[in-house]
Amino acid sequence: MFDVQNLGSGYGDVQILSDLSFEVGNEILAVLGANGAGKTTLLSTLAKVVPVREGSIAWQGQDVSATPAYELSKRGIAYVPQEGNVFPNLSVAENLSLGALVGTRSKQERLDEVYALFPRLAERKDQTAGSLSGGEGQMLAVGRALMQDPQLLLLDEPSAGLSPLYVDILFENIAQARKSRNISIILAEQNAKKTLEIADRVLVLSLGRMHLLEPAKGLSMKRLMKAYHI
Ligand code: ATP
């Protein structure tokens, strides 16, 4: 479905990612690693915010290595960056509606689904996005991406800065969204323990290289941490 081969990217003269190869099917693939390991760079490269330097990315059998970001959203790939994915002066409902600019189903049908998944957003639909708490803001960012009716969702550290209670709620929502919509999710995270609870497979990055790619079930923290520090 989503096929990454020998991917390399970076910023200016600095190479950050090297030789990453993996496929993503109908699953939650977690991307884990220490601070600076390259998780955000990987998601930004997959979302085409950072250009592909080496290797290739294919989506549904077609090479998208040079496809611009806006075109990917039309093709069913939604990206939620770590920050800045909502318009603070617009209401929750307006932010969600903007997500429905791509896709074919009616806006109302999609809104109803997102509100069912995140009742908190329904309660605050007329409030400005800028006045939401950190956790509610993350729910809105994920909800807005789901409004695009994506088949692949790229989530960059959605739990960053959230209290444990909100992390629990958000992760439950993410797992629920995957099940009810049958979509693929690539989830970059710092919170390894929580992520293992919802991920199907885990990819560990260290210094921009891949050091582990295996099922989450049965993966011990000891083995995981060893891959972090190679
Ligand atoms: P964290 O968990 O702390 O968010 P990460 O695993 O997401 O880290 P990245 O943010 O991808 O890691 O950073 C990987 C490396 O790329 C780091 O050394 C970082 O300093 C560098 N880097 C990130 N963004 C830029 C940029 N715009 N220009 C130059 N270097 C950058």
XYZ file of C-alpha atoms in Angstrom, residues 22-166:
145
model
C 9.569 -0.337 5.065
C 6.019 -0.953 3.937
C 2.814 0.082 5.666
C -0.386 -1.901 5.265
C -3.649 -1.744 7.125
C -2.118 -1.138 10.547
C -0.738 1.347 13.029
C 3.003 1.567 12.450
C 4.694 3.359 15.339
C 7.886 5.325 14.707
C 9.838 5.526 17.951
C 13.259 6.845 18.932
C 15.072 9.235 21.249
C 15.016 13.049 20.887
C 16.621 14.015 17.603
C 16.468 10.468 16.177
C 14.666 11.750 13.066
C 10.981 10.925 13.704
C 9.672 14.372 12.720
C 12.016 14.485 9.727
C 10.681 11.115 8.580
C 7.033 12.160 8.832
C 7.750 15.519 7.170
C 9.511 13.686 4.338
C 6.644 11.213 3.903
C 4.241 14.203 3.849
C 6.532 15.924 1.298
C 7.130 18.957 3.477
C 10.821 17.993 3.377
C 11.986 16.779 -0.069
C 13.008 13.188 -0.764
C 16.743 13.119 -1.508
C 17.349 9.457 -2.035
C 15.190 6.413 -2.595
C 11.475 6.360 -3.296
C 7.991 6.461 -1.831
C 5.123 4.636 -3.548
C 1.446 4.905 -2.637
C -1.128 2.505 -4.017
C 1.341 1.316 -6.633
C 2.354 4.779 -7.886
C 5.592 6.608 -7.237
C 4.885 9.765 -5.225
C 8.497 10.706 -4.401
C 8.123 14.001 -6.271
C 4.400 14.555 -5.690
C 3.694 17.826 -3.846
C 2.060 17.815 -0.399
C -1.289 19.264 -1.529
C -1.605 16.543 -4.166
C -1.039 13.828 -1.547
C -4.021 15.049 0.481
C -6.202 14.684 -2.625
C -4.901 11.130 -2.966
C -5.951 10.146 0.540
C -2.913 10.931 2.687
C -3.530 13.275 5.641
C -0.714 14.744 7.716
C -0.949 16.121 11.238
C 2.277 17.985 12.089
C 3.377 18.388 15.692
C 2.087 21.956 15.849
C 0.248 24.574 13.880
C -2.396 22.434 12.269
C -5.426 24.476 13.343
C -6.523 28.052 12.720
C -6.760 29.629 16.196
C -9.248 32.357 15.225
C -11.712 29.975 13.589
C -14.190 27.902 15.551
C -13.863 24.158 16.068
C -16.638 23.546 13.514
C -15.013 25.871 10.957
C -11.645 24.167 11.390
C -13.250 20.759 10.878
C -15.177 21.969 7.830
C -11.929 23.057 6.179
C -10.786 19.435 6.342
C -13.728 18.443 4.144
C -12.406 20.358 1.125
C -11.086 17.082 -0.264
C -13.072 13.861 -0.523
C -16.538 13.122 -1.783
C -18.818 12.300 1.175
C -21.077 15.027 2.552
C -19.530 17.388 5.071
C -22.310 16.787 7.585
C -21.831 13.014 7.480
C -18.126 13.461 8.196
C -18.747 16.030 10.932
C -21.185 13.663 12.654
C -18.561 10.912 12.598
C -15.799 13.128 13.998
C -18.096 14.445 16.737
C -19.060 10.865 17.624
C -15.384 9.972 17.904
C -14.481 13.144 19.856
C -17.550 14.170 21.901
C -15.401 16.872 23.496
C -15.173 18.633 20.121
C -18.959 18.496 19.712
C -19.363 20.213 23.085
C -16.975 22.943 21.977
C -17.928 23.288 18.336
C -18.586 27.045 18.485
C -15.515 27.860 20.571
C -12.412 29.253 18.821
C -9.621 26.723 18.294
C -7.186 29.084 20.039
C -9.153 28.831 23.282
C -9.002 25.011 23.460
C -6.752 23.197 25.925
C -3.645 21.461 24.542
C -5.395 18.087 24.517
C -8.532 19.410 22.861
C -6.355 21.171 20.264
C -4.695 17.850 19.405
C -8.107 16.194 19.111
C -9.124 18.957 16.724
C -5.970 18.497 14.632
C -6.618 14.743 14.357
C -10.344 15.327 13.764
C -9.600 17.780 10.992
C -7.305 15.261 9.304
C -10.051 12.603 9.570
C -12.461 15.038 7.863
C -10.331 14.489 4.733
C -11.463 10.854 4.705
C -7.850 9.698 4.441
C -6.699 6.172 3.768
C -3.333 6.939 5.354
C -2.896 9.200 8.365
C 0.543 10.569 9.315
C 0.554 11.665 12.968
C 3.597 13.454 14.372
C 3.884 13.109 18.169
C 0.235 13.843 18.952
C 0.772 13.221 22.684
C 3.487 15.907 23.038
C 2.751 18.117 26.032
C -0.467 16.330 27.039
C -1.390 15.143 30.524
C -1.546 11.331 31.010
C -5.350 11.430 31.026
C -5.486 13.193 27.662
